[in-house]
PDB file of C-alpha atoms in Angstrom:
ATOM      1  CA  UNK R   1     -21.958   7.029  14.487  1.00 90.00           C
ATOM      2  CA  UNK R   2     -21.057   9.433  11.684  1.00 96.00           C
ATOM      3  CA  UNK R   3     -18.566  12.306  11.580  1.00 97.00           C
ATOM      4  CA  UNK R   4     -18.423  15.308   9.262  1.00 98.00           C
ATOM      5  CA  UNK R   5     -14.970  16.464   8.165  1.00 98.00           C
ATOM      6  CA  UNK R   6     -13.554  19.309   6.126  1.00 98.00           C
ATOM      7  CA  UNK R   7     -10.161  20.111   4.595  1.00 97.00           C
ATOM      8  CA  UNK R   8      -9.006  23.302   6.305  1.00 97.00           C
ATOM      9  CA  UNK R   9      -6.182  25.799   6.727  1.00 96.00           C
ATOM     10  CA  UNK R  10      -5.720  25.925   2.973  1.00 94.00           C
ATOM     11  CA  UNK R  11      -4.789  29.583   2.667  1.00 90.00           C
ATOM     12  CA  UNK R  12      -1.229  30.800   2.087  1.00 91.00           C
ATOM     13  CA  UNK R  13       0.406  34.031   3.220  1.00 90.00           C
ATOM     14  CA  UNK R  14      -2.102  36.856   2.781  1.00 86.00           C
ATOM     15  CA  UNK R  15      -4.406  34.624   0.711  1.00 86.00           C
ATOM     16  CA  UNK R  16      -7.460  33.049   2.296  1.00 85.00           C
ATOM     17  CA  UNK R  17      -9.243  30.239   0.474  1.00 83.00           C
ATOM     18  CA  UNK R  18     -12.275  29.555   2.655  1.00 87.00           C
ATOM     19  CA  UNK R  19     -14.154  30.602   5.781  1.00 92.00           C
ATOM     20  CA  UNK R  20     -12.952  27.897   8.139  1.00 96.00           C
ATOM     21  CA  UNK R  21     -14.442  29.458  11.241  1.00 97.00           C
ATOM     22  CA  UNK R  22     -17.916  29.555   9.683  1.00 97.00           C
ATOM     23  CA  UNK R  23     -17.609  25.830   8.898  1.00 97.00           C
ATOM     24  CA  UNK R  24     -16.426  24.772  12.357  1.00 98.00           C
ATOM     25  CA  UNK R  25     -19.864  24.628  14.066  1.00 97.00           C
ATOM     26  CA  UNK R  26     -21.103  22.097  11.510  1.00 97.00           C
ATOM     27  CA  UNK R  27     -18.195  19.630  11.446  1.00 98.00           C
ATOM     28  CA  UNK R  28     -16.592  17.229  13.911  1.00 97.00           C
ATOM     29  CA  UNK R  29     -13.198  16.672  12.259  1.00 98.00           C
ATOM     30  CA  UNK R  30     -10.757  19.057  10.543  1.00 98.00           C
ATOM     31  CA  UNK R  31      -8.163  17.850   8.051  1.00 98.00           C
ATOM     32  CA  UNK R  32      -5.512  20.530   8.424  1.00 98.00           C
ATOM     33  CA  UNK R  33      -3.268  21.297   5.445  1.00 98.00           C
ATOM     34  CA  UNK R  34       0.397  20.715   6.215  1.00 98.00           C
ATOM     35  CA  UNK R  35       2.154  23.128   3.866  1.00 96.00           C
ATOM     36  CA  UNK R  36       2.832  21.162   0.676  1.00 97.00           C
ATOM     37  CA  UNK R  37      -0.394  21.904  -1.210  1.00 96.00           C
ATOM     38  CA  UNK R  38      -1.478  24.868   0.913  1.00 96.00           C
ATOM     39  CA  UNK R  39      -1.013  26.515   4.311  1.00 96.00           C
ATOM     40  CA  UNK R  40       1.937  27.965   6.168  1.00 96.00           C
ATOM     41  CA  UNK R  41       2.847  28.206   9.872  1.00 97.00           C
ATOM     42  CA  UNK R  42       0.423  31.059  10.564  1.00 97.00           C
ATOM     43  CA  UNK R  43      -2.554  29.444   8.817  1.00 97.00           C
ATOM     44  CA  UNK R  44      -1.776  26.103  10.436  1.00 98.00           C
ATOM     45  CA  UNK R  45      -1.579  27.551  13.943  1.00 98.00           C
ATOM     46  CA  UNK R  46      -4.809  29.530  13.491  1.00 97.00           C
ATOM     47  CA  UNK R  47      -6.696  26.494  12.175  1.00 98.00           C
ATOM     48  CA  UNK R  48      -5.594  24.328  15.096  1.00 98.00           C
ATOM     49  CA  UNK R  49      -6.646  27.070  17.518  1.00 98.00           C
ATOM     50  CA  UNK R  50     -10.082  27.284  15.864  1.00 98.00           C
ATOM     51  CA  UNK R  51     -10.491  23.517  16.068  1.00 98.00           C
ATOM     52  CA  UNK R  52      -9.741  23.547  19.793  1.00 98.00           C
ATOM     53  CA  UNK R  53     -12.130  26.446  20.312  1.00 98.00           C
ATOM     54  CA  UNK R  54     -14.982  24.596  18.602  1.00 97.00           C
ATOM     55  CA  UNK R  55     -14.211  21.146  19.977  1.00 97.00           C
ATOM     56  CA  UNK R  56     -13.267  19.746  16.556  1.00 98.00           C
ATOM     57  CA  UNK R  57     -10.774  16.871  16.209  1.00 98.00           C
ATOM     58  CA  UNK R  58      -7.707  17.455  14.030  1.00 98.00           C
ATOM     59  CA  UNK R  59      -6.030  15.224  11.466  1.00 98.00           C
ATOM     60  CA  UNK R  60      -3.051  15.777   9.153  1.00 98.00           C
ATOM     61  CA  UNK R  61      -3.948  16.548   5.535  1.00 98.00           C
ATOM     62  CA  UNK R  62      -0.666  15.881   3.744  1.00 98.00           C
ATOM     63  CA  UNK R  63       0.042  16.219   0.047  1.00 98.00           C
ATOM     64  CA  UNK R  64       2.457  15.913  -2.819  1.00 98.00           C
ATOM     65  CA  UNK R  65       4.791  18.956  -3.042  1.00 97.00           C
ATOM     66  CA  UNK R  66       2.568  20.862  -5.470  1.00 96.00           C
ATOM     67  CA  UNK R  67       1.750  24.276  -4.045  1.00 94.00           C
ATOM     68  CA  UNK R  68       0.985  25.837  -7.426  1.00 92.00           C
ATOM     69  CA  UNK R  69      -1.278  22.968  -8.507  1.00 93.00           C
ATOM     70  CA  UNK R  70      -2.895  22.664  -5.070  1.00 93.00           C
ATOM     71  CA  UNK R  71      -1.742  19.060  -4.794  1.00 93.00           C
ATOM     72  CA  UNK R  72      -4.142  17.918  -7.495  1.00 92.00           C
ATOM     73  CA  UNK R  73      -1.477  16.876 -10.039  1.00 94.00           C
ATOM     74  CA  UNK R  74       0.144  13.440 -10.016  1.00 94.00           C
ATOM     75  CA  UNK R  75       3.877  13.100  -9.396  1.00 95.00           C
ATOM     76  CA  UNK R  76       6.239  10.133  -9.597  1.00 94.00           C
ATOM     77  CA  UNK R  77       8.217   9.738  -6.370  1.00 96.00           C
ATOM     78  CA  UNK R  78      10.146   6.934  -4.748  1.00 97.00           C
ATOM     79  CA  UNK R  79       8.502   5.378  -1.700  1.00 96.00           C
ATOM     80  CA  UNK R  80      11.377   6.707   0.402  1.00 97.00           C
ATOM     81  CA  UNK R  81      10.769  10.269  -0.766  1.00 98.00           C
ATOM     82  CA  UNK R  82       7.047   9.910  -0.210  1.00 98.00           C
ATOM     83  CA  UNK R  83       7.514   8.483   3.288  1.00 98.00           C
ATOM     84  CA  UNK R  84       9.824  11.299   4.364  1.00 98.00           C
ATOM     85  CA  UNK R  85       7.705  14.124   2.992  1.00 98.00           C
ATOM     86  CA  UNK R  86       4.590  12.747   4.706  1.00 98.00           C
ATOM     87  CA  UNK R  87       6.373  12.427   8.064  1.00 98.00           C
ATOM     88  CA  UNK R  88       7.759  15.953   7.605  1.00 98.00           C
ATOM     89  CA  UNK R  89       4.274  17.386   7.098  1.00 98.00           C
ATOM     90  CA  UNK R  90       2.717  15.501  10.011  1.00 98.00           C
ATOM     91  CA  UNK R  91       5.545  16.679  12.247  1.00 98.00           C
ATOM     92  CA  UNK R  92       4.805  20.319  11.438  1.00 98.00           C
ATOM     93  CA  UNK R  93       1.153  19.959  12.388  1.00 98.00           C
ATOM     94  CA  UNK R  94       1.895  17.862  15.438  1.00 98.00           C
ATOM     95  CA  UNK R  95       4.111  20.620  16.794  1.00 98.00           C
ATOM     96  CA  UNK R  96       1.129  22.967  16.991  1.00 98.00           C
ATOM     97  CA  UNK R  97      -1.144  20.236  18.330  1.00 98.00           C
ATOM     98  CA  UNK R  98       1.315  19.414  21.098  1.00 98.00           C
ATOM     99  CA  UNK R  99       1.514  23.062  22.155  1.00 98.00           C
ATOM    100  CA  UNK R 100      -2.276  23.144  22.565  1.00 97.00           C
ATOM    101  CA  UNK R 101      -2.469  19.706  24.235  1.00 98.00           C
ATOM    102  CA  UNK R 102      -4.476  18.288  21.343  1.00 98.00           C
ATOM    103  CA  UNK R 103      -4.035  14.752  19.986  1.00 98.00           C
ATOM    104  CA  UNK R 104      -3.498  13.862  16.357  1.00 98.00           C
ATOM    105  CA  UNK R 105      -6.816  12.226  15.454  1.00 98.00           C
ATOM    106  CA  UNK R 106      -6.273  10.825  11.954  1.00 98.00           C
ATOM    107  CA  UNK R 107      -4.404  11.052   8.663  1.00 98.00           C
ATOM    108  CA  UNK R 108      -5.837  11.945   5.262  1.00 98.00           C
ATOM    109  CA  UNK R 109      -3.914  12.204   1.984  1.00 98.00           C
ATOM    110  CA  UNK R 110      -4.876  15.180  -0.157  1.00 97.00           C
ATOM    111  CA  UNK R 111      -5.897  15.452  -3.791  1.00 93.00           C
ATOM    112  CA  UNK R 112      -3.857  13.445  -6.289  1.00 94.00           C
ATOM    113  CA  UNK R 113      -2.103  11.510  -3.521  1.00 97.00           C
ATOM    114  CA  UNK R 114      -5.486  10.359  -2.187  1.00 96.00           C
ATOM    115  CA  UNK R 115      -6.371   8.933  -5.591  1.00 93.00           C
ATOM    116  CA  UNK R 116      -2.921   7.438  -6.146  1.00 96.00           C
ATOM    117  CA  UNK R 117      -3.089   5.561  -2.837  1.00 97.00           C
ATOM    118  CA  UNK R 118      -6.504   4.166  -3.778  1.00 94.00           C
ATOM    119  CA  UNK R 119      -5.078   2.448  -6.869  1.00 94.00           C
ATOM    120  CA  UNK R 120      -1.417   1.808  -5.915  1.00 97.00           C
ATOM    121  CA  UNK R 121      -0.787  -0.654  -3.053  1.00 97.00           C
ATOM    122  CA  UNK R 122       2.819   0.514  -2.562  1.00 97.00           C
ATOM    123  CA  UNK R 123       1.712   4.093  -1.928  1.00 98.00           C
ATOM    124  CA  UNK R 124      -1.092   2.928   0.347  1.00 98.00           C
ATOM    125  CA  UNK R 125       1.353   0.762   2.306  1.00 98.00           C
ATOM    126  CA  UNK R 126       3.762   3.676   2.797  1.00 98.00           C
ATOM    127  CA  UNK R 127       0.915   5.716   4.284  1.00 98.00           C
ATOM    128  CA  UNK R 128      -0.227   2.733   6.378  1.00 98.00           C
ATOM    129  CA  UNK R 129       3.212   2.303   7.946  1.00 97.00           C
ATOM    130  CA  UNK R 130       3.235   5.944   8.986  1.00 98.00           C
ATOM    131  CA  UNK R 131      -0.280   5.626  10.421  1.00 98.00           C
ATOM    132  CA  UNK R 132       0.879   2.589  12.390  1.00 98.00           C
ATOM    133  CA  UNK R 133       3.724   4.636  13.869  1.00 98.00           C
ATOM    134  CA  UNK R 134       1.389   7.413  15.010  1.00 98.00           C
ATOM    135  CA  UNK R 135      -1.344   4.939  15.952  1.00 98.00           C
ATOM    136  CA  UNK R 136      -4.092   6.868  14.168  1.00 98.00           C
ATOM    137  CA  UNK R 137      -6.494   5.722  11.415  1.00 98.00           C
ATOM    138  CA  UNK R 138      -6.471   6.929   7.817  1.00 98.00           C
ATOM    139  CA  UNK R 139      -9.473   8.303   5.908  1.00 98.00           C
ATOM    140  CA  UNK R 140     -10.081   6.699   2.526  1.00 97.00           C
ATOM    141  CA  UNK R 141     -12.453   5.071   0.040  1.00 95.00           C
ATOM    142  CA  UNK R 142     -14.106   1.753   0.736  1.00 94.00           C
ATOM    143  CA  UNK R 143     -13.513  -0.957  -1.838  1.00 92.00           C
ATOM    144  CA  UNK R 144     -10.030   0.329  -2.785  1.00 94.00           C
ATOM    145  CA  UNK R 145      -6.469  -0.208  -1.568  1.00 96.00           C
ATOM    146  CA  UNK R 146      -7.264   2.362   1.107  1.00 97.00           C
ATOM    147  CA  UNK R 147      -9.451  -0.172   2.824  1.00 97.00           C
ATOM    148  CA  UNK R 148      -7.401  -3.314   2.306  1.00 97.00           C
ATOM    149  CA  UNK R 149      -3.936  -1.848   2.966  1.00 97.00           C
ATOM    150  CA  UNK R 150      -4.734   0.643   5.755  1.00 97.00           C
ATOM    151  CA  UNK R 151      -6.733  -2.010   7.596  1.00 95.00           C
ATOM    152  CA  UNK R 152      -4.005  -4.652   7.281  1.00 95.00           C
ATOM    153  CA  UNK R 153      -0.855  -2.604   7.866  1.00 93.00           C
ATOM    154  CA  UNK R 154      -1.890   0.634   9.545  1.00 90.00           C
ATOM    155  CA  UNK R 155      -3.716   1.627  12.697  1.00 93.00           C
ATOM    156  CA  UNK R 156      -7.174   1.549  11.190  1.00 96.00           C
ATOM    157  CA  UNK R 157      -9.282   2.686   8.243  1.00 98.00           C
ATOM    158  CA  UNK R 158     -12.184   5.162   8.234  1.00 98.00           C
ATOM    159  CA  UNK R 159     -14.368   4.992   5.101  1.00 98.00           C
ATOM    160  CA  UNK R 160     -15.063   8.469   3.754  1.00 98.00           C
ATOM    161  CA  UNK R 161     -17.839   9.815   1.546  1.00 97.00           C
ATOM    162  CA  UNK R 162     -17.681  13.082  -0.399  1.00 96.00           C
ATOM    163  CA  UNK R 163     -20.566  15.527  -0.667  1.00 94.00           C
ATOM    164  CA  UNK R 164     -19.214  17.526  -3.590  1.00 89.00           C
ATOM    165  CA  UNK R 165     -17.293  15.104  -5.846  1.00 89.00           C
ATOM    166  CA  UNK R 166     -18.532  12.589  -8.410  1.00 91.00           C
ATOM    167  CA  UNK R 167     -17.728   8.872  -8.279  1.00 93.00           C
ATOM    168  CA  UNK R 168     -16.856   6.731 -11.289  1.00 91.00           C
ATOM    169  CA  UNK R 169     -18.235   3.219 -11.862  1.00 90.00           C
ATOM    170  CA  UNK R 170     -15.290   1.700  -9.958  1.00 86.00           C
ATOM    171  CA  UNK R 171     -15.993   3.754  -6.827  1.00 87.00           C
ATOM    172  CA  UNK R 172     -13.061   6.109  -7.362  1.00 85.00           C
ATOM    173  CA  UNK R 173     -13.395   9.871  -7.075  1.00 88.00           C
ATOM    174  CA  UNK R 174     -13.410  12.140 -10.114  1.00 86.00           C
ATOM    175  CA  UNK R 175     -10.733  14.636  -9.029  1.00 74.00           C
ATOM    176  CA  UNK R 176     -11.133  18.161 -10.403  1.00 73.00           C
ATOM    177  CA  UNK R 177      -8.793  21.151 -10.212  1.00 71.00           C
ATOM    178  CA  UNK R 178     -11.555  23.303  -8.696  1.00 73.00           C
ATOM    179  CA  UNK R 179     -14.893  22.517  -7.034  1.00 74.00           C
ATOM    180  CA  UNK R 180     -18.138  23.970  -8.342  1.00 81.00           C
ATOM    181  CA  UNK R 181     -21.017  24.969  -6.069  1.00 88.00           C
ATOM    182  CA  UNK R 182     -23.244  22.044  -5.086  1.00 89.00           C
ATOM    183  CA  UNK R 183     -26.923  22.242  -4.214  1.00 93.00           C
ATOM    184  CA  UNK R 184     -27.013  21.785  -0.407  1.00 95.00           C
ATOM    185  CA  UNK R 185     -30.317  19.881  -0.378  1.00 95.00           C
ATOM    186  CA  UNK R 186     -29.123  17.509  -3.102  1.00 94.00           C
ATOM    187  CA  UNK R 187     -25.801  17.008  -1.313  1.00 95.00           C
ATOM    188  CA  UNK R 188     -27.475  16.244   2.018  1.00 96.00           C
ATOM    189  CA  UNK R 189     -29.896  13.731   0.482  1.00 95.00           C
ATOM    190  CA  UNK R 190     -27.000  12.068  -1.363  1.00 95.00           C
ATOM    191  CA  UNK R 191     -25.116  11.757   1.924  1.00 96.00           C
ATOM    192  CA  UNK R 192     -28.129  10.304   3.728  1.00 95.00           C
ATOM    193  CA  UNK R 193     -28.540   7.704   0.976  1.00 96.00           C
ATOM    194  CA  UNK R 194     -24.878   6.721   1.378  1.00 96.00           C
ATOM    195  CA  UNK R 195     -25.162   6.510   5.174  1.00 96.00           C
ATOM    196  CA  UNK R 196     -28.485   4.648   5.382  1.00 95.00           C
ATOM    197  CA  UNK R 197     -28.414   2.562   2.190  1.00 96.00           C
ATOM    198  CA  UNK R 198     -24.706   2.335   1.309  1.00 96.00           C
ATOM    199  CA  UNK R 199     -25.208   3.507  -2.266  1.00 96.00           C
ATOM    200  CA  UNK R 200     -24.307   6.419  -4.537  1.00 96.00           C
ATOM    201  CA  UNK R 201     -25.088   7.113  -8.178  1.00 95.00           C
ATOM    202  CA  UNK R 202     -21.870   7.079 -10.224  1.00 94.00           C
ATOM    203  CA  UNK R 203     -21.243   9.487 -13.091  1.00 92.00           C
ATOM    204  CA  UNK R 204     -22.427   6.841 -15.591  1.00 93.00           C
ATOM    205  CA  UNK R 205     -25.794   6.550 -13.815  1.00 93.00           C
ATOM    206  CA  UNK R 206     -24.979   3.220 -12.175  1.00 94.00           C
ATOM    207  CA  UNK R 207     -25.721   2.631  -8.495  1.00 95.00           C
ATOM    208  CA  UNK R 208     -22.529   1.545  -6.744  1.00 94.00           C
ATOM    209  CA  UNK R 209     -21.847   0.504  -3.128  1.00 94.00           C
ATOM    210  CA  UNK R 210     -20.148   2.901  -0.703  1.00 95.00           C
ATOM    211  CA  UNK R 211     -19.446   2.969   3.014  1.00 95.00           C
ATOM    212  CA  UNK R 212     -19.720   6.331   4.778  1.00 96.00           C
ATOM    213  CA  UNK R 213     -18.356   6.698   8.286  1.00 97.00           C
ATOM    214  CA  UNK R 214     -17.050  10.238   7.881  1.00 98.00           C
ATOM    215  CA  UNK R 215     -18.487  12.789   5.434  1.00 98.00           C
ATOM    216  CA  UNK R 216     -16.237  15.303   3.670  1.00 97.00           C
ATOM    217  CA  UNK R 217     -17.328  18.826   2.791  1.00 96.00           C
ATOM    218  CA  UNK R 218     -14.515  20.548   0.888  1.00 94.00           C
ATOM    219  CA  UNK R 219     -13.925  24.000   2.324  1.00 92.00           C
ATOM    220  CA  UNK R 220     -13.015  25.402  -1.111  1.00 90.00           C
ATOM    221  CA  UNK R 221     -16.403  24.499  -2.596  1.00 91.00           C
ATOM    222  CA  UNK R 222     -18.025  27.944  -3.085  1.00 91.00           C
ATOM    223  CA  UNK R 223     -21.058  27.258  -0.863  1.00 94.00           C
ATOM    224  CA  UNK R 224     -19.305  24.909   1.574  1.00 95.00           C
ATOM    225  CA  UNK R 225     -20.917  26.395   4.678  1.00 96.00           C
ATOM    226  CA  UNK R 226     -24.440  25.902   3.280  1.00 96.00           C
ATOM    227  CA  UNK R 227     -23.589  22.314   2.341  1.00 96.00           C
ATOM    228  CA  UNK R 228     -22.107  21.543   5.761  1.00 97.00           C
ATOM    229  CA  UNK R 229     -25.126  23.032   7.517  1.00 97.00           C
ATOM    230  CA  UNK R 230     -27.598  21.033   5.394  1.00 97.00           C
ATOM    231  CA  UNK R 231     -25.642  17.781   5.871  1.00 97.00           C
ATOM    232  CA  UNK R 232     -25.323  18.398   9.605  1.00 97.00           C
ATOM    233  CA  UNK R 233     -29.055  18.999  10.002  1.00 96.00           C
ATOM    234  CA  UNK R 234     -30.079  15.927   8.016  1.00 94.00           C
ATOM    235  CA  UNK R 235     -27.560  13.661   9.779  1.00 94.00           C
ATOM    236  CA  UNK R 236     -28.415  14.735  13.331  1.00 92.00           C
ATOM    237  CA  UNK R 237     -29.673  11.254  14.360  1.00 89.00           C
ATOM    238  CA  UNK R 238     -26.406   9.743  13.113  1.00 89.00           C
ATOM    239  CA  UNK R 239     -23.792  12.295  14.252  1.00 89.00           C
ATOM    240  CA  UNK R 240     -21.126  11.180  16.692  1.00 78.00           C
ATOM    241  CA  UNK R 241     -21.472  14.308  18.818  1.00 61.00           C
ATOM    242  CA  UNK R 242     -24.860  15.906  18.296  1.00 39.00           C
ATOM    243  CA  UNK R 243     -25.113  17.928  21.459  1.00 38.00           C
ATOM    244  CA  UNK R 244     -22.442  20.549  20.836  1.00 44.00           C
ATOM    245  CA  UNK R 245     -21.727  20.582  17.092  1.00 43.00           C
ATOM    246  CA  UNK R 246     -24.148  23.408  16.429  1.00 44.00           C
ATOM    247  CA  UNK R 247     -23.889  25.185  19.778  1.00 39.00           C
ATOM    248  CA  UNK R 248     -20.158  25.831  20.122  1.00 41.00           C
ATOM    249  CA  UNK R 249     -19.462  29.387  21.172  1.00 40.00           C
ATOM    250  CA  UNK R 250     -16.404  31.463  20.529  1.00 39.00           C
ATOM    251  CA  UNK R 251     -14.074  31.895  23.479  1.00 42.00           C
TER     252      UNK R 251
END
């Protein structure tokens, strides 16, 4: 069965980046920002509360310490530094989860760190060891070090497909500083092709293989809610929890 996820809680202070509550009815998993690329204690707590209200599972969306660049700029860190800053971020989120009796569902690196782990086995192994400690799987790209390292050394690997990012000919994501609006119908059909046929068209026009077990809709894409709704509707036969995704009511 297929899940739909979204990166959430990415505001900071008085600033609000996306309408997380409007997205909640159309997703099954929330990747909650842990403070290094976005979020703060108030945004984190509110996002976890919304996830519980809508029956959405929560994972830690940790990042490089790049608040100004939104975690989308590469940094050179020792594996020790990287390990400690990831554990630090997960611990912050887990504190709020524990208070609401919610489990940590998964881990997902953010932005530049996501791409770095796909191509650097040492970084992927650091993340895998942390996942093994918490006994939760990690979201990542099939056919990269995400798959081979997380599967071998962590607590599991969940192949992820992106609705609103391009893929290069090697199956890696084309990371951009900001996300442009994406046609919801096009995005949903692209997702269905990935789910049912295991293929996506890369930015050079080549058809490349992908595996899609969880589908990401970035909350900072301008029309994210429309995309999530279209993907949810088209994937209804495949969704892991069809009965209540679109019928959750506010408490």
